[in-house]
Amino acid sequence: MPTSSRTRLRDGDRPRDRAPQAAPEAPPLAHYTPLARLAYLTLPTALGRHRRVLTAHAAVQRALPARRSSRLLRVPAQRTPAPREPETDIRLDELRVQVLRYALRRAAAARRGPGWLRPGGGLPLVLGLRMATAAGGADEMGLERSLARLSAPERAAFALLTEAGLGSARARDLLRRAGVRDPGGALRAAERVAAAVPELEALLRSGEFDPTAVQLRPTDLVRRRRRRRVAAALVTAVAVGAVGAALAVPGDGGGGRPAGSAREADAVPAALLDPGRLAKAPPEAWADTARVDFTAWPARGPLTGDDELLGRALSAWAAPAPETGMTATPGTSAAPPATPPRLLYAGEVSGAAVVVLYEGQRIVRYAESADGADEPPALDVARVDDADVTTAAAVAVSRGRDGVRYLVAPWVAETASRDLLRPDAPARDLAVTDDGVTDPVPASPAEGCDAWPALQLRSSARIVEDHSFLVTDLGDLTPVHLTYTPPPDGDAEDRQPREASGGPALTGWARSACRLDGWRGEGVRSVNNWVFAQQKLPEDAGRADWVCSRASTWRGPGQVVVQLQPPARSAATPGRVVAAQSGGEDSAACSRFGQHVLASTDWRAPSGHWYLLAAGSRDVRDLEATGDVTATAEGPTLAERAEKGGRARVTGRIEGGGSLATGR
């Protein structure tokens, strides 16, 4: 066999002389290739090409109607796609939903590590060969990297908009039916990627993204004989295990949990599945400890003694069934806990039985229907390592049409809500139950930005840190802590981030809040608004703030957006983004390790004249513009008349050595 060959997978099962029996399956099979492309684009690159190809085919084969014959359904030959017209086929939409559900579950499983023996794996069996789509060029690789930065729901949205050619409304409906909790956010992220890629349709039609046209190569020939011996031993062990299972399990296959999940649960130490081993903090521990975080939360809620509910929550975490809707924030392992977790809450919220668990670096929310309805449970996992008074102050326990309900920390003495876009409006008191669950707070807007809700919390004087702080929802289990760093003040030392509950901070956040949507679902821990410079505008047009917003994630990396905020008629007018970090790259900019910033942009004065504006942070001096504009300034700001659309490079000297440069 040659070391590499290209083949088109075909339907090897369909007898040519029995076409009438196969006819009912023709319409679904005609959509095989588009459905396979849909699954392939949704699946993560971390699977590797071989497994990604197989998983895409498994997704489609599970969605298509099964044959009456006991023979396996194989992959049909690719068909020439029909002219793209508006689809109204309800059956095709249902197939898309089923394919996406499977692909999203596999993407979630991939974050938990290798899982080919997990329940629901069911991949086509390929022995002795490795499969891969055709290698593309630099453009295809660039698109693949852009897709890798998206979450699985965002890749699914991208595939529906581009590969399937659906409109936003229809794509949103399919995403919702597939279990995506924020279809609006997924679509916006997908649209940003699609808009940034030239000749997108041609790239998607290349072999790089077609799992039905693959290249084959043999596996390691030297190791093949050794693997045969290992495989023979494995087959023997599986056969013995199957006999044992046949003796132990009723023949009707009863039981609500798949056998594979039960075997995984059996592999977890029994202590981790025992509700009696759950750790619980004393009710008043939070008031007398030097570690004010989730370890100080007591177990609250009326169902903390419901061992059956707690056992289901622990089992779902240890070995989630295929139907369990499981999510994890980026960079978060969903592996079972290494030690018995800590119980924080068990109770009924908005018609669901909710359990909140904490295990050192992660927090988990388990939810199931409280009225016995036949709905799959949900399990959400998020990182919370090194949480503190503010970042461990609340956990989202329910999301619904009426908003988000939070479980607030025991050290929270006052709870209120406010609209960040209305800085002058007072905060409104928010009712909290005896168990610490708030009334619903409107969710942050997935579309539009007419309001941006936030929680205003005040910590108890019993922990000394008696202060007010703001947190807001970005779709994760824990809300995001908002802070503010005021502008430089003469010769004073560099100013540090502070709580965003004061007047200037609220005024600044009113013009920045709508930018938060770009970090939805990214596992963001906190966002700081730093006014690194203030500039007097030409023609007596007032004063502008230069603001660097830095989002720091629980996993470590941070992303930044730099805005120019000139005077505006409305207090909530968004600032103009003049620089933003690209993709998912990490940056130290605007952090304690990146305190030197320089930015520039063009600006139109009320008179209609255009200017080049530039500003640097406290220690940046001697600005110089070159290119279409030539100018110098001794201080940290520069303003010079310019032509619209002119290009200029601005450099600045850093006191103590070094320089910065920006170009446009």
XYZ file of C-alpha atoms in Angstrom:
664
model
C 0.000 0.000 0.000
C 1.378 3.448 -0.802
C 2.180 5.616 2.185
C -0.479 8.163 1.250
C -3.492 8.084 -1.013
C -6.548 10.233 -1.583
C -9.946 8.631 -1.643
C -13.601 9.558 -1.713
C -15.512 7.476 0.817
C -18.418 5.643 -0.775
C -21.496 3.716 0.247
C -20.282 0.162 0.014
C -23.469 -1.348 1.393
C -26.157 -0.260 -1.049
C -26.981 -3.206 -3.395
C -27.475 -1.991 -6.925
C -30.298 -4.442 -7.551
C -32.323 -3.270 -4.541
C -32.672 0.417 -5.373
C -36.414 0.537 -4.630
C -35.773 -0.368 -0.972
C -33.131 2.331 -0.672
C -35.263 5.034 -2.234
C -36.833 6.330 0.988
C -33.368 7.166 2.316
C -32.262 9.148 -0.718
C -33.326 12.622 0.440
C -31.460 12.466 3.772
C -28.401 10.855 2.178
C -28.309 13.591 -0.439
C -27.451 15.946 2.424
C -24.693 13.743 3.828
C -21.747 15.860 2.718
C -23.130 19.253 3.880
C -24.026 17.697 7.223
C -20.541 16.194 7.547
C -19.008 19.589 6.782
C -21.288 21.147 9.411
C -20.052 18.681 12.036
C -16.401 18.981 10.989
C -16.407 22.769 11.284
C -18.043 22.562 14.729
C -15.582 20.021 16.150
C -12.353 21.291 17.770
C -8.968 20.940 16.087
C -7.686 19.465 19.359
C -9.237 16.148 18.310
C -6.675 15.762 15.553
C -7.644 15.297 11.909
C -8.161 11.528 12.078
C -10.530 11.612 15.018
C -12.204 14.785 13.808
C -13.040 13.126 10.470
C -14.418 10.017 12.182
C -16.424 12.048 14.669
C -17.968 14.142 11.870
C -19.115 10.958 10.138
C -20.415 9.528 13.413
C -22.472 12.696 13.959
C -24.152 12.371 10.566
C -24.655 8.614 10.738
C -26.361 8.941 14.111
C -28.671 11.620 12.742
C -29.689 9.809 9.547
C -32.500 7.236 9.726
C -31.215 3.717 10.402
C -31.567 0.963 7.816
C -33.826 -1.926 8.544
C -30.953 -4.173 7.623
C -28.508 -5.010 10.381
C -25.626 -4.020 8.138
C -23.668 -0.896 9.021
C -24.437 2.358 7.268
C -21.349 3.517 5.452
C -20.421 6.905 4.026
C -21.974 7.710 0.649
C -20.158 9.267 -2.252
C -20.130 13.038 -2.288
C -22.806 14.537 -4.482
C -22.651 17.762 -6.426
C -24.415 20.301 -4.233
C -27.620 21.704 -5.594
C -27.843 25.441 -6.280
C -28.107 27.214 -2.953
C -31.695 28.290 -2.482
C -33.634 29.121 0.660
C -34.193 25.815 2.524
C -37.635 25.090 3.926
C -37.149 21.381 4.585
C -38.128 20.783 8.223
C -36.495 17.357 8.125
C -33.168 18.852 7.019
C -33.279 21.327 9.898
C -33.942 18.472 12.307
C -30.924 16.614 10.901
C -28.801 19.728 11.376
C -29.938 20.006 14.989
C -29.112 16.363 15.694
C -25.693 16.678 14.060
C -24.914 19.817 16.058
C -26.029 18.258 19.331
C -23.662 15.348 18.848
C -20.771 17.542 17.679
C -21.223 19.925 20.627
C -21.234 17.005 23.074
C -18.055 15.622 21.527
C -16.444 19.067 21.668
C -17.301 19.293 25.378
C -15.905 15.795 25.940
C -12.662 16.761 24.172
C -11.992 19.350 26.881
C -12.010 16.524 29.418
C -9.175 14.711 27.661
C -8.949 11.485 25.625
C -12.342 9.811 25.598
C -12.620 7.143 22.924
C -14.059 4.712 25.466
C -16.575 7.217 26.810
C -20.260 6.443 26.473
C -21.632 7.625 23.163
C -18.234 7.430 21.453
C -19.534 5.096 18.732
C -17.060 6.189 16.052
C -16.649 4.302 12.771
C -13.926 1.687 13.227
C -10.807 2.151 11.085
C -7.885 -0.239 11.602
C -4.383 0.244 10.224
C -5.072 3.585 8.563
C -4.987 7.232 9.518
C -7.418 9.629 7.852
C -7.061 13.344 7.241
C -8.605 16.007 5.078
C -6.455 17.452 2.320
C -3.852 19.907 3.571
C -4.648 23.448 2.550
C -2.486 26.489 1.988
C -1.737 29.508 4.122
C -5.267 30.929 3.753
C -6.896 27.690 4.860
C -4.509 27.443 7.815
C -5.344 31.002 8.790
C -9.064 30.225 8.769
C -8.440 27.073 10.819
C -6.564 29.117 13.430
C -9.406 31.639 13.581
C -11.921 28.839 14.110
C -9.742 27.288 16.821
C -10.070 30.500 18.850
C -13.863 30.192 18.832
C -15.880 28.095 21.240
C -17.793 25.089 19.911
C -21.150 26.972 19.866
C -19.472 29.817 17.958
C -18.024 27.362 15.420
C -21.486 25.831 15.054
C -22.902 29.296 14.372
C -20.128 29.931 11.837
C -20.937 26.669 10.045
C -24.653 27.447 9.865
C -24.070 30.950 8.509
C -21.385 30.014 5.986
C -21.480 26.324 5.081
C -25.254 25.957 5.379
C -25.895 29.498 4.132
C -28.656 30.211 6.650
C -29.835 33.590 7.805
C -29.249 34.794 11.346
C -32.811 34.189 12.556
C -32.928 30.620 11.328
C -29.411 29.865 12.543
C -30.308 31.244 15.982
C -33.320 28.923 16.152
C -31.252 25.856 15.237
C -28.554 26.750 17.752
C -31.148 27.122 20.477
C -32.662 23.747 19.590
C -29.190 22.196 19.643
C -28.720 23.331 23.248
C -26.621 26.491 22.780
C -27.411 28.780 25.699
C -26.371 32.033 24.058
C -27.078 31.717 20.333
C -26.974 35.499 19.879
C -23.454 35.760 21.280
C -22.307 32.761 19.216
C -23.664 34.335 16.036
C -21.963 37.655 16.682
C -18.608 35.983 17.233
C -19.091 33.905 14.087
C -20.045 36.937 12.020
C -16.886 38.753 13.123
C -14.717 35.887 11.930
C -16.650 35.480 8.667
C -16.385 39.196 7.901
C -12.612 39.150 8.407
C -11.881 36.307 5.965
C -11.606 37.173 2.244
C -12.924 34.648 -0.302
C -14.491 32.661 2.500
C -16.775 30.523 0.338
C -13.869 29.304 -1.787
C -11.872 28.385 1.315
C -14.757 26.407 2.779
C -15.146 24.462 -0.474
C -11.520 23.344 -0.351
C -10.540 19.855 0.740
C -9.234 21.211 4.063
C -12.789 21.319 5.424
C -14.330 18.326 3.617
C -14.359 15.164 5.762
C -15.822 13.124 2.896
C -12.696 13.574 0.752
C -9.784 12.302 2.794
C -6.187 11.230 2.502
C -5.211 7.807 3.846
C -1.904 6.645 5.206
C -0.932 3.550 7.171
C -0.211 3.639 10.864
C 3.261 2.814 12.190
C 4.174 -0.445 10.421
C 6.845 -1.318 12.973
C 4.376 -1.262 15.848
C 1.477 -2.941 14.054
C 2.375 -6.507 15.099
C 2.722 -5.459 18.733
C -0.646 -3.724 18.575
C -2.270 -6.866 17.153
C -1.190 -8.771 20.246
C -2.475 -5.996 22.528
C -5.740 -5.855 20.565
C -6.198 -9.620 20.900
C -5.781 -9.378 24.658
C -8.205 -6.444 24.751
C -10.823 -8.347 22.728
C -10.541 -11.271 25.145
C -10.991 -8.974 28.134
C -13.971 -7.238 26.532
C -15.573 -10.601 25.722
C -15.220 -11.760 29.328
C -16.610 -8.449 30.535
C -19.553 -8.751 28.139
C -20.429 -12.172 29.571
C -20.329 -10.737 33.082
C -22.498 -7.809 32.008
C -25.018 -10.155 30.408
C -25.325 -11.990 33.699
C -25.625 -8.881 35.823
C -27.869 -6.598 33.711
C -31.551 -7.315 33.033
C -32.203 -8.321 29.468
C -34.596 -5.439 28.818
C -31.775 -2.913 29.181
C -33.617 -1.103 31.950
C -32.109 1.776 33.879
C -32.019 5.431 33.067
C -28.231 5.700 32.879
C -26.204 4.295 29.945
C -24.022 1.346 30.856
C -20.906 3.214 29.784
C -21.619 5.986 32.268
C -22.109 3.462 35.046
C -18.750 1.875 34.297
C -17.072 5.281 34.398
C -18.755 6.032 37.716
C -17.535 2.682 39.028
C -13.976 3.767 38.180
C -14.279 6.824 40.434
C -13.465 6.216 44.126
C -16.646 5.565 46.061
C -15.834 8.378 48.500
C -16.246 10.907 45.685
C -19.774 9.676 44.986
C -20.874 9.575 48.614
C -22.980 12.615 49.622
C -21.995 11.911 53.224
C -18.370 12.780 52.392
C -19.169 16.268 51.078
C -17.264 18.968 52.966
C -19.319 21.677 54.671
C -18.062 24.852 56.324
C -19.570 25.943 59.663
C -22.266 28.618 59.237
C -20.160 31.413 60.767
C -16.722 30.375 59.445
C -16.668 33.271 56.961
C -16.665 35.860 59.773
C -13.507 34.564 61.421
C -11.060 33.479 58.743
C -8.140 34.967 56.865
C -9.269 33.187 53.688
C -12.479 34.837 52.530
C -13.366 32.824 49.436
C -15.496 29.817 48.475
C -13.917 27.709 51.238
C -15.749 29.906 53.773
C -19.188 29.454 52.201
C -21.515 27.341 54.363
C -23.856 24.776 52.820
C -27.191 26.518 52.267
C -30.554 25.618 50.797
C -33.480 23.387 51.793
C -32.181 20.341 49.890
C -28.750 20.007 51.503
C -30.019 16.822 53.154
C -31.374 15.272 49.954
C -28.784 12.532 49.455
C -30.452 11.263 46.270
C -30.177 14.678 44.591
C -26.618 15.158 45.829
C -25.713 11.666 44.628
C -27.053 12.413 41.147
C -25.044 15.636 41.048
C -21.847 13.853 42.066
C -22.440 11.028 39.573
C -23.104 13.512 36.778
C -19.782 15.199 37.487
C -17.894 11.913 37.796
C -19.353 10.377 34.617
C -21.809 12.590 32.734
C -24.304 10.708 30.606
C -24.377 11.554 26.868
C -27.659 13.440 27.258
C -26.288 15.678 30.037
C -25.807 19.227 28.840
C -22.276 19.934 29.997
C -20.332 23.162 29.588
C -16.969 24.363 30.858
C -15.403 27.790 30.610
C -12.308 28.006 28.386
C -9.257 26.471 30.019
C -11.319 24.580 32.605
C -10.991 20.836 33.118
C -14.265 18.982 33.551
C -12.558 15.920 35.038
C -14.049 14.415 38.209
C -12.882 15.899 41.512
C -9.742 14.452 43.079
C -11.136 14.793 46.611
C -14.689 15.054 47.969
C -15.914 18.515 46.962
C -17.474 21.135 49.209
C -21.251 21.605 49.196
C -22.269 25.250 48.828
C -25.954 25.029 47.951
C -28.796 22.605 47.258
C -32.285 23.916 46.647
C -35.018 24.647 44.153
C -34.592 27.732 41.977
C -36.919 28.731 39.130
C -38.376 25.238 38.810
C -35.035 23.429 38.879
C -33.285 21.488 41.599
C -29.847 23.086 41.787
C -26.664 21.866 43.473
C -23.530 24.018 43.724
C -20.231 22.300 44.534
C -16.701 23.651 44.978
C -13.443 21.786 44.535
C -10.331 23.864 45.145
C -9.992 25.486 41.744
C -13.402 24.832 40.209
C -17.034 25.485 40.932
C -19.809 23.284 39.543
C -23.521 23.862 39.139
C -25.793 20.861 38.599
C -29.434 21.420 37.662
C -32.298 19.055 36.930
C -36.027 19.479 36.568
C -37.685 19.792 39.972
C -41.110 18.574 38.802
C -39.961 15.282 37.305
C -40.230 16.466 33.707
C -38.316 14.403 31.175
C -35.589 16.965 30.568
C -31.852 16.233 30.544
C -29.828 17.596 33.463
C -27.221 20.317 33.015
C -23.722 20.514 34.451
C -21.604 23.671 34.268
C -17.972 23.858 35.369
C -15.888 27.025 35.816
C -12.468 27.954 37.174
C -12.381 30.020 40.338
C -8.826 29.532 41.604
C -7.525 32.312 43.836
C -10.983 33.837 44.206
C -11.358 36.552 46.839
C -13.923 38.733 48.568
C -15.203 40.182 45.288
C -14.730 37.351 42.785
C -16.234 34.780 45.176
C -19.145 37.058 46.050
C -21.811 35.491 43.824
C -22.624 32.469 41.658
C -25.329 32.331 38.980
C -27.710 29.548 40.019
C -30.472 30.126 37.467
C -30.911 31.690 34.036
C -34.335 32.188 32.547
C -36.548 34.580 30.709
C -36.969 36.623 33.862
C -33.209 37.048 34.261
C -30.373 35.646 36.335
C -30.689 34.623 39.982
C -27.511 34.663 42.030
C -26.435 32.916 45.194
C -24.522 35.597 47.081
C -21.705 35.019 49.555
C -22.517 35.006 53.273
C -20.352 38.106 53.756
C -22.498 40.198 51.402
C -24.460 42.558 53.631
C -26.233 44.661 50.963
C -27.406 43.654 47.497
C -28.636 46.042 44.816
C -28.854 46.251 41.047
C -28.055 49.134 38.760
C -27.872 49.982 35.064
C -24.315 50.811 34.030
C -25.595 52.949 31.149
C -27.333 55.290 33.614
C -24.593 56.346 36.013
C -26.705 59.019 37.700
C -29.581 56.682 38.519
C -29.411 55.234 42.033
C -28.968 51.521 42.632
C -32.162 49.610 43.430
C -32.357 47.267 46.402
C -32.532 43.611 45.424
C -34.392 41.099 47.578
C -32.446 38.078 48.821
C -33.888 34.932 50.427
C -32.658 33.607 53.756
C -30.637 31.060 51.783
C -28.840 33.800 49.830
C -30.677 33.587 46.463
C -31.499 36.921 44.816
C -34.546 37.995 42.897
C -33.989 37.859 39.118
C -31.567 40.385 37.660
C -31.977 41.115 33.933
C -29.282 39.304 31.958
C -26.686 41.350 30.096
C -28.028 42.012 26.595
C -27.163 39.445 23.929
C -28.359 41.884 21.262
C -28.515 45.643 21.325
C -27.327 47.666 24.288
C -30.119 49.776 25.720
C -29.203 48.767 29.279
C -26.422 46.888 31.027
C -27.410 45.393 34.410
C -24.882 44.995 37.207
C -24.949 43.881 40.821
C -23.793 46.385 43.417
C -22.735 44.487 46.532
C -21.437 45.639 49.900
C -19.369 43.374 52.097
C -20.076 43.013 55.798
C -18.153 44.983 58.400
C -17.571 41.653 60.127
C -14.776 40.891 57.643
C -13.295 44.394 57.975
C -13.417 44.964 54.189
C -16.601 47.003 54.407
C -16.843 48.346 50.893
C -19.102 48.430 47.844
C -18.182 46.799 44.521
C -19.710 45.987 41.135
C -20.028 42.682 39.297
C -21.805 41.932 36.017
C -22.912 38.881 34.091
C -20.985 37.695 31.027
C -22.619 34.295 30.746
C -20.373 32.313 33.116
C -21.088 30.846 36.546
C -19.372 33.700 38.367
C -20.037 37.333 37.456
C -17.181 39.613 36.412
C -15.667 42.075 38.876
C -15.525 45.627 37.451
C -12.802 48.047 38.583
C -11.520 51.487 37.627
C -8.137 53.179 37.539
C -8.345 57.004 37.531
C -6.193 59.182 35.257
C -2.665 60.321 36.215
C -2.572 62.986 38.891
C 0.404 65.301 38.474
C 3.554 63.983 40.097
C 1.773 61.393 42.228
C 2.766 57.769 41.964
C 1.023 55.447 39.540
C -2.576 54.981 40.599
C -3.952 51.512 41.272
C -7.281 49.911 40.321
C -10.117 50.618 42.707
C -13.773 49.709 42.996
C -16.001 51.062 40.245
C -18.791 52.229 42.555
C -17.833 55.940 42.706
C -19.020 58.759 40.457
C -16.065 59.012 38.009
C -15.880 55.229 37.723
C -19.581 54.898 36.953
C -19.326 57.707 34.407
C -16.466 55.934 32.668
C -18.156 52.548 32.699
C -21.302 54.039 31.163
C -19.288 54.570 27.985
C -17.498 51.214 28.133
C -20.136 48.729 29.305
C -21.406 47.782 25.852
C -17.880 46.648 24.922
C -18.113 43.902 27.543
C -20.183 41.764 25.195
C -17.045 40.895 23.228
C -15.781 38.878 26.233
C -18.975 36.933 26.867
C -18.389 33.301 27.801
C -14.603 33.686 27.854
C -14.097 32.861 31.528
C -13.339 36.477 32.445
C -12.519 37.133 36.084
C -12.355 40.942 36.115
C -12.290 43.941 33.798
C -10.464 47.155 34.667
C -11.081 50.510 32.992
C -7.840 52.508 33.109
C -7.920 56.158 32.070
C -4.252 56.263 31.100
C -4.347 59.781 29.617
C -6.549 62.843 29.279
C -6.180 65.221 26.350
C -7.414 68.723 25.651
C -8.923 68.586 22.170
C -8.159 71.133 19.437
C -10.566 73.978 18.671
C -11.697 74.076 22.320
C -13.729 70.913 21.737
C -13.383 69.794 25.328
C -11.411 67.024 26.996
C -11.098 63.426 25.853
C -10.274 60.384 27.951
C -8.013 57.653 26.631
C -9.169 54.401 28.224
C -7.613 50.958 28.207
C -10.051 48.204 29.213
C -8.306 45.000 30.245
C -10.192 41.714 30.697
C -8.283 39.257 32.883
C -9.390 35.625 32.676
C -9.390 32.955 35.367
C -6.914 30.931 33.331
C -4.407 33.808 33.230
C -4.302 35.508 29.813
C -5.789 38.939 29.370
C -7.135 40.934 26.430
C -7.322 44.678 25.938
C -9.346 47.302 24.087
C -8.207 50.947 23.864
C -10.853 53.632 23.415
C -10.947 57.347 22.790
C -13.835 58.929 24.683
C -14.363 62.515 23.515
C -17.238 64.613 24.857
C -20.647 63.223 23.857
C -24.285 64.243 24.142
C -25.243 61.087 26.017
C -23.543 59.735 29.109
C -23.791 56.239 27.581
C -22.300 57.007 24.161
C -19.697 54.272 23.574
C -16.123 55.353 23.137
C -14.351 54.841 19.834
C -12.164 51.733 19.725
C -8.747 52.753 18.407
C -6.813 49.576 19.201
C -7.711 46.044 20.232
C -5.839 42.893 20.862
C -6.157 40.434 17.985
C -7.595 36.960 18.362
C -7.000 35.031 21.549
C -3.411 36.120 22.117
C -2.259 37.041 25.589
C -0.946 40.493 26.416
C 0.501 42.256 29.451
C -0.717 45.630 28.185
C -2.570 47.741 30.736
C -1.706 45.392 33.582
C 0.762 45.881 36.434
C 3.352 44.310 34.114
C 2.463 46.501 31.134
C 2.017 50.042 32.393
C 3.390 51.793 29.302
C 0.762 52.462 26.632
C 0.728 54.568 23.464
C -2.215 54.931 21.063
C -3.161 57.149 18.150
C -6.166 57.773 15.918
C -7.707 60.332 13.624
C -10.472 62.574 14.978
C -12.923 64.948 13.376
C -13.485 68.277 15.108
C -16.960 69.872 15.211
C -15.745 72.247 12.482
C -15.202 69.301 10.132
C -11.404 69.503 10.236
C -9.459 66.269 10.803
C -6.669 65.820 13.338
C -4.164 63.199 14.320
C -4.479 62.529 18.053
C -2.021 60.500 20.117
C -1.593 59.884 23.821
C 0.692 57.875 26.061
C 0.540 56.764 29.652
C 2.228 58.546 32.544
C 5.884 57.785 31.707
C 5.643 58.257 27.916
C 7.138 61.511 26.633
C 8.513 63.200 23.479
C 5.904 62.006 21.011
C 6.832 62.213 17.329
C 4.598 61.656 14.292
C 6.029 60.736 10.898
C 4.485 59.796 7.568
C 1.590 61.804 6.164
C 1.718 63.884 9.333
C 4.884 65.350 10.819
C 4.710 66.699 14.367
C 6.353 66.509 17.793
C 5.193 67.069 21.369
C 7.153 67.098 24.608
C 4.401 65.705 26.817
C 2.316 62.540 26.659
C -0.270 63.885 24.162
C -0.098 65.149 20.586
C -2.656 66.791 18.267
C -1.942 67.888 14.699
C -4.053 68.813 11.660
C -4.212 65.965 9.171
C -6.007 64.822 6.064
C -8.803 62.295 6.431
C -7.442 58.783 6.048
C -3.819 59.877 6.309
C -1.264 57.382 7.589
C 1.147 58.246 10.348
C 3.503 56.498 12.732
C 3.753 57.818 16.271
C 6.661 57.014 18.573
C 7.194 57.928 22.187
C 10.100 57.745 24.614
C 9.684 55.963 27.946
C 11.302 57.679 30.905
C 14.037 55.419 32.184
C 14.719 53.902 28.754
C 12.897 52.310 25.880
C 10.286 53.499 23.419
C 6.851 52.696 22.045
C 5.441 53.057 18.553
C 2.040 52.906 16.922
C 1.095 53.164 13.273
C -2.102 53.563 11.326
